[in-house]
């Protein structure tokens, strides 16, 4: 089996908490080597494992890139994403920012392997909490081989996926301390919901349209294009890994609603002939242009 790049439990079992990404942005701007400093806990105001988790999430979200320079690892905000978010929505108050970051996370097969598999590869739209490790384990066996990963780490990631996307009733659990908040901002996206019939059953769900701007969908559409291409089939937008359909659990009817919105404002051309629906985009349009247009 060929060697593959994957990572489990890279988040130290901590999902993104309120304020963490803003802390990471400010700290990196002050000192790109902050995560290698002995004072990192004091600077960020969190424990050592949380420092490692913030460091991980800054990369996994696409907000920063880590490089080695002058003997120390450095993180710098990415010009085409991190710098723009830091300027336009530094406190992550806009739900569009959460959609964008979600798309970055589930595309990082190398860093967020369980997230990638859950959204892009697992076909089941309904699942049992206890069965999720088995579903992801089947795909991990194909990806890396059963002897090359820890089942316990995979189980922990499965738990964190549910905690990250499912809204928790914290008061019912007796949790009042914000630092013990098991939820995350991403539960607002509504992509995974509890079943009404069982506490252990969950289902993948489509976005609530009011929370998803057409420009965010356009950003994802441009990300689905191969380099140098300016057209993509609707089927690819629905079914390819990291496509709109996979990223958003989106079905064909809802996708066409957004494609029609984008066509109406002349951002795309939609060709529905010859039994193969194709979407065409302007040759000079880039994801970073859409990002700047949205936050303008």
Short mmCIF file of C-alpha atoms in Angstrom, two decimals:
data_model
loop_
_atom_site.label_atom_id
_atom_site.label_comp_id
_atom_site.label_asym_id
_atom_site.label_seq_id
_atom_site.Cartn_x
_atom_site.Cartn_y
_atom_site.Cartn_z
CA UNK A 1 0.00 0.00 0.00
CA UNK A 2 1.36 3.41 -0.96
CA UNK A 3 2.23 5.81 1.82
CA UNK A 4 -0.51 8.34 2.51
CA UNK A 5 -0.65 11.47 4.63
CA UNK A 6 -3.32 11.44 7.33
CA UNK A 7 -3.78 12.68 10.87
CA UNK A 8 -6.08 11.67 13.69
CA UNK A 9 -6.64 13.55 16.94
CA UNK A 10 -4.50 16.44 15.77
CA UNK A 11 -6.79 18.79 17.70
CA UNK A 12 -5.78 17.25 21.07
CA UNK A 13 -9.51 16.37 21.43
CA UNK A 14 -10.45 20.07 21.59
CA UNK A 15 -12.81 21.53 19.01
CA UNK A 16 -12.62 25.20 18.08
CA UNK A 17 -13.92 27.28 20.98
CA UNK A 18 -15.31 30.77 20.96
CA UNK A 19 -12.45 33.27 20.70
CA UNK A 20 -9.73 30.76 19.91
CA UNK A 21 -9.19 31.68 16.27
CA UNK A 22 -9.13 35.38 17.10
CA UNK A 23 -6.54 34.68 19.80
CA UNK A 24 -4.50 32.74 17.27
CA UNK A 25 -4.66 35.52 14.70
CA UNK A 26 -3.60 38.22 17.16
CA UNK A 27 -0.81 36.09 18.59
CA UNK A 28 0.60 35.21 15.17
CA UNK A 29 0.54 38.84 14.09
CA UNK A 30 2.48 39.76 17.21
CA UNK A 31 4.97 36.88 16.92
CA UNK A 32 4.87 34.25 14.14
CA UNK A 33 6.85 31.86 16.38
CA UNK A 34 4.40 32.18 19.27
CA UNK A 35 3.46 28.50 19.30
CA UNK A 36 7.07 27.45 19.86
CA UNK A 37 7.60 29.88 22.73
CA UNK A 38 7.66 28.78 26.38
CA UNK A 39 5.34 31.72 27.12
CA UNK A 40 2.63 30.56 24.67
CA UNK A 41 0.28 29.48 27.48
CA UNK A 42 0.49 32.90 29.11
CA UNK A 43 0.08 34.74 25.81
CA UNK A 44 -2.97 32.74 24.74
CA UNK A 45 -4.38 32.31 28.24
CA UNK A 46 -4.94 28.54 27.86
CA UNK A 47 -3.31 25.27 28.92
CA UNK A 48 -0.53 23.48 27.05
CA UNK A 49 -2.82 21.04 25.19
CA UNK A 50 -5.09 23.91 24.18
CA UNK A 51 -2.06 25.76 22.78
CA UNK A 52 -1.34 22.73 20.60
CA UNK A 53 -4.99 22.60 19.59
CA UNK A 54 -5.12 26.28 18.58
CA UNK A 55 -1.89 25.79 16.62
CA UNK A 56 -3.47 22.86 14.81
CA UNK A 57 -6.74 24.63 14.06
CA UNK A 58 -5.02 27.73 12.69
CA UNK A 59 -3.54 25.51 9.98
CA UNK A 60 -6.56 23.24 9.50
CA UNK A 61 -8.87 26.22 8.93
CA UNK A 62 -6.61 27.67 6.24
CA UNK A 63 -6.12 30.84 8.26
CA UNK A 64 -2.39 30.24 8.62
CA UNK A 65 0.46 28.26 7.13
CA UNK A 66 3.34 26.89 9.15
CA UNK A 67 6.92 26.93 7.90
CA UNK A 68 10.33 26.38 9.46
CA UNK A 69 12.63 29.34 9.50
CA UNK A 70 15.75 30.25 11.50
CA UNK A 71 15.43 27.02 13.48
CA UNK A 72 11.88 27.68 14.67
CA UNK A 73 8.51 26.89 13.19
CA UNK A 74 6.62 30.01 12.18
CA UNK A 75 2.97 30.57 11.37
CA UNK A 76 1.86 33.31 9.03
CA UNK A 77 -1.66 34.24 7.98
CA UNK A 78 -2.50 33.16 4.45
CA UNK A 79 -2.79 36.11 2.09
CA UNK A 80 -5.80 34.84 0.15
CA UNK A 81 -7.83 33.84 3.22
CA UNK A 82 -6.39 34.43 6.69
CA UNK A 83 -5.42 38.05 6.10
CA UNK A 84 -8.84 38.86 4.64
CA UNK A 85 -10.75 37.21 7.50
CA UNK A 86 -8.49 38.92 10.05
CA UNK A 87 -9.31 42.29 8.51
CA UNK A 88 -13.01 41.86 7.71
CA UNK A 89 -14.34 39.50 10.38
CA UNK A 90 -11.70 39.11 13.11
CA UNK A 91 -14.22 37.98 15.74
CA UNK A 92 -15.91 35.46 13.44
CA UNK A 93 -19.35 37.00 13.87
CA UNK A 94 -20.52 36.44 10.28
CA UNK A 95 -21.98 32.98 9.64
CA UNK A 96 -20.42 33.08 6.16
CA UNK A 97 -17.01 32.93 7.80
CA UNK A 98 -18.02 29.72 9.55
CA UNK A 99 -19.17 28.21 6.25
CA UNK A 100 -15.85 29.10 4.66
CA UNK A 101 -13.81 27.69 7.53
CA UNK A 102 -15.91 24.52 7.56
CA UNK A 103 -15.06 24.02 3.88
CA UNK A 104 -11.34 24.39 4.62
CA UNK A 105 -11.45 21.87 7.47
CA UNK A 106 -13.28 19.13 5.60
CA UNK A 107 -10.92 19.48 2.63
CA UNK A 108 -7.80 18.84 4.74
CA UNK A 109 -7.48 15.12 4.20
CA UNK A 110 -3.93 15.32 5.55
CA UNK A 111 -4.77 17.12 8.82
CA UNK A 112 -8.48 16.50 9.47
CA UNK A 113 -8.75 13.02 8.04
CA UNK A 114 -11.86 11.98 9.98
CA UNK A 115 -13.66 15.21 9.00
CA UNK A 116 -12.69 14.66 5.36
CA UNK A 117 -13.99 11.09 5.39
CA UNK A 118 -17.20 11.96 7.25
CA UNK A 119 -18.33 14.66 4.83
CA UNK A 120 -16.77 13.52 1.55
CA UNK A 121 -16.71 9.74 1.58
CA UNK A 122 -19.33 8.39 3.99
CA UNK A 123 -22.55 8.04 1.99
CA UNK A 124 -24.88 7.39 4.93
CA UNK A 125 -27.09 10.37 5.67
CA UNK A 126 -28.30 8.83 8.94
CA UNK A 127 -26.06 7.10 11.43
CA UNK A 128 -25.83 5.84 14.99
CA UNK A 129 -23.27 7.38 17.34
CA UNK A 130 -21.89 3.92 18.14
CA UNK A 131 -21.64 2.95 14.47
CA UNK A 132 -19.76 6.03 13.28
CA UNK A 133 -16.27 4.71 14.25
CA UNK A 134 -17.01 1.54 12.29
CA UNK A 135 -18.12 3.54 9.23
CA UNK A 136 -15.04 5.75 9.33
CA UNK A 137 -12.82 2.78 10.26
CA UNK A 138 -13.84 1.01 7.06
CA UNK A 139 -12.62 4.00 5.05
CA UNK A 140 -9.47 4.40 7.18
CA UNK A 141 -8.60 0.77 6.47
CA UNK A 142 -8.74 1.51 2.75
CA UNK A 143 -6.84 4.76 3.14
CA UNK A 144 -4.04 3.77 5.48
CA UNK A 145 -4.37 0.11 6.44
CA UNK A 146 -5.76 -1.13 9.79
CA UNK A 147 -2.32 -1.49 11.34
CA UNK A 148 -1.31 2.12 10.66
CA UNK A 149 -3.72 4.08 12.82
CA UNK A 150 -5.15 4.06 16.33
CA UNK A 151 -8.79 3.00 16.63
CA UNK A 152 -9.01 4.98 19.88
CA UNK A 153 -7.86 8.16 18.12
CA UNK A 154 -10.43 7.59 15.39
CA UNK A 155 -13.16 7.10 18.01
CA UNK A 156 -12.11 10.38 19.66
CA UNK A 157 -12.35 12.19 16.33
CA UNK A 158 -15.82 10.72 15.76
CA UNK A 159 -16.90 12.10 19.13
CA UNK A 160 -15.45 15.49 18.26
CA UNK A 161 -17.23 15.64 14.89
CA UNK A 162 -20.56 15.17 16.64
CA UNK A 163 -19.69 17.70 19.34
CA UNK A 164 -18.52 20.19 16.73
CA UNK A 165 -21.63 20.15 14.55
CA UNK A 166 -24.49 19.14 16.84
CA UNK A 167 -26.04 21.76 19.08
CA UNK A 168 -25.82 20.61 22.71
CA UNK A 169 -28.31 21.48 25.44
CA UNK A 170 -25.67 22.52 27.95
CA UNK A 171 -28.11 23.51 30.68
CA UNK A 172 -29.70 20.07 30.53
CA UNK A 173 -26.23 18.62 31.08
CA UNK A 174 -25.63 20.91 34.04
CA UNK A 175 -22.80 22.73 32.23
CA UNK A 176 -22.63 26.45 32.98
CA UNK A 177 -18.89 27.17 32.83
CA UNK A 178 -18.04 28.58 29.36
CA UNK A 179 -14.66 26.85 29.52
CA UNK A 180 -16.48 23.52 29.70
CA UNK A 181 -18.67 24.30 26.72
CA UNK A 182 -18.81 21.12 24.64
CA UNK A 183 -20.43 22.86 21.71
CA UNK A 184 -18.82 24.99 19.05
CA UNK A 185 -19.78 27.84 16.72
CA UNK A 186 -20.16 25.31 13.91
CA UNK A 187 -23.28 23.85 15.46
CA UNK A 188 -25.00 26.99 14.10
CA UNK A 189 -24.54 25.61 10.57
CA UNK A 190 -27.01 22.81 11.25
CA UNK A 191 -25.16 20.26 9.10
CA UNK A 192 -25.61 17.43 11.62
CA UNK A 193 -28.71 17.12 13.76
CA UNK A 194 -30.01 14.75 16.37
CA UNK A 195 -32.70 12.33 15.32
CA UNK A 196 -36.11 12.87 16.87
CA UNK A 197 -36.43 9.13 17.56
CA UNK A 198 -33.18 8.34 19.40
CA UNK A 199 -30.49 10.19 21.35
CA UNK A 200 -27.83 8.07 19.65
CA UNK A 201 -29.00 8.66 16.10
CA UNK A 202 -28.01 11.60 13.94
CA UNK A 203 -28.54 12.76 10.39
CA UNK A 204 -26.72 14.95 7.92
CA UNK A 205 -28.87 17.90 6.86
CA UNK A 206 -28.80 20.61 4.22
CA UNK A 207 -28.04 24.22 5.17
CA UNK A 208 -30.84 26.56 6.15
CA UNK A 209 -30.98 28.85 3.07
CA UNK A 210 -31.11 32.04 5.15
CA UNK A 211 -27.68 31.21 6.60
CA UNK A 212 -25.96 30.54 3.27
CA UNK A 213 -25.21 33.47 0.96
CA UNK A 214 -24.97 32.83 -2.79
CA UNK A 215 -21.45 34.31 -2.84
CA UNK A 216 -20.30 31.62 -0.41
CA UNK A 217 -21.66 29.00 -2.82
CA UNK A 218 -19.83 30.77 -5.64
CA UNK A 219 -16.62 30.57 -3.62
CA UNK A 220 -17.10 26.82 -3.25
CA UNK A 221 -17.95 26.49 -6.95
CA UNK A 222 -14.68 28.12 -7.97
CA UNK A 223 -12.86 25.80 -5.58
CA UNK A 224 -14.35 22.82 -7.43
CA UNK A 225 -12.62 23.78 -10.69
CA UNK A 226 -9.43 22.08 -11.75
CA UNK A 227 -6.55 24.46 -12.44
CA UNK A 228 -7.00 26.13 -15.80
CA UNK A 229 -10.61 24.99 -16.15
CA UNK A 230 -13.58 27.33 -16.39
CA UNK A 231 -16.41 24.81 -16.53
CA UNK A 232 -17.67 22.02 -14.28
CA UNK A 233 -20.55 19.58 -14.50
CA UNK A 234 -23.41 19.74 -12.03
CA UNK A 235 -22.74 16.10 -11.15
CA UNK A 236 -19.17 17.00 -10.14
CA UNK A 237 -20.53 19.88 -8.04
CA UNK A 238 -22.72 17.34 -6.23
CA UNK A 239 -20.61 14.23 -5.88
CA UNK A 240 -16.86 14.87 -6.08
CA UNK A 241 -14.91 15.14 -2.79
CA UNK A 242 -14.88 18.71 -1.46
CA UNK A 243 -17.62 19.70 -3.90
CA UNK A 244 -20.57 21.90 -2.95
CA UNK A 245 -22.76 18.84 -2.53
CA UNK A 246 -20.35 17.10 -0.18
CA UNK A 247 -19.30 20.20 1.76
CA UNK A 248 -22.88 21.25 2.44
CA UNK A 249 -24.78 17.94 2.36
CA UNK A 250 -26.61 19.64 -0.51
CA UNK A 251 -28.96 17.85 -2.90
CA UNK A 252 -29.66 18.64 -6.53
CA UNK A 253 -32.81 20.79 -6.06
CA UNK A 254 -31.12 23.12 -3.57
CA UNK A 255 -27.98 23.34 -5.70
CA UNK A 256 -30.04 24.41 -8.72
CA UNK A 257 -31.72 27.09 -6.61
CA UNK A 258 -28.29 28.61 -5.90
CA UNK A 259 -27.06 28.15 -9.46
CA UNK A 260 -30.13 30.04 -10.68
CA UNK A 261 -29.38 32.85 -8.21
CA UNK A 262 -25.81 33.07 -9.50
CA UNK A 263 -26.96 32.96 -13.11
CA UNK A 264 -29.45 35.77 -12.45
CA UNK A 265 -26.61 38.05 -11.34
CA UNK A 266 -24.50 36.89 -14.32
CA UNK A 267 -21.80 35.22 -12.25
CA UNK A 268 -22.19 31.92 -14.10
CA UNK A 269 -23.64 30.49 -17.27
CA UNK A 270 -25.72 27.33 -16.90
CA UNK A 271 -26.02 25.03 -19.91
CA UNK A 272 -28.70 22.34 -19.59
CA UNK A 273 -28.36 20.68 -22.99
CA UNK A 274 -27.25 17.25 -24.23
CA UNK A 275 -28.13 15.57 -20.95
CA UNK A 276 -25.04 16.95 -19.20
CA UNK A 277 -25.66 20.12 -17.22
CA UNK A 278 -22.55 22.29 -17.22
CA UNK A 279 -21.67 25.43 -15.28
CA UNK A 280 -19.35 28.01 -16.86
CA UNK A 281 -17.57 30.80 -14.97
CA UNK A 282 -15.66 33.88 -16.19
CA UNK A 283 -12.03 33.07 -16.93
CA UNK A 284 -10.64 35.87 -14.78
CA UNK A 285 -12.72 35.19 -11.64
CA UNK A 286 -10.86 33.88 -8.57
CA UNK A 287 -11.93 32.72 -5.14
CA UNK A 288 -10.14 35.63 -3.49
CA UNK A 289 -12.19 38.04 -5.64
CA UNK A 290 -15.43 36.51 -4.33
CA UNK A 291 -14.12 36.68 -0.78
CA UNK A 292 -13.35 40.38 -1.09
CA UNK A 293 -16.69 41.04 -2.79
CA UNK A 294 -18.62 39.38 0.01
CA UNK A 295 -16.85 41.25 2.83
CA UNK A 296 -16.83 44.59 0.98
#
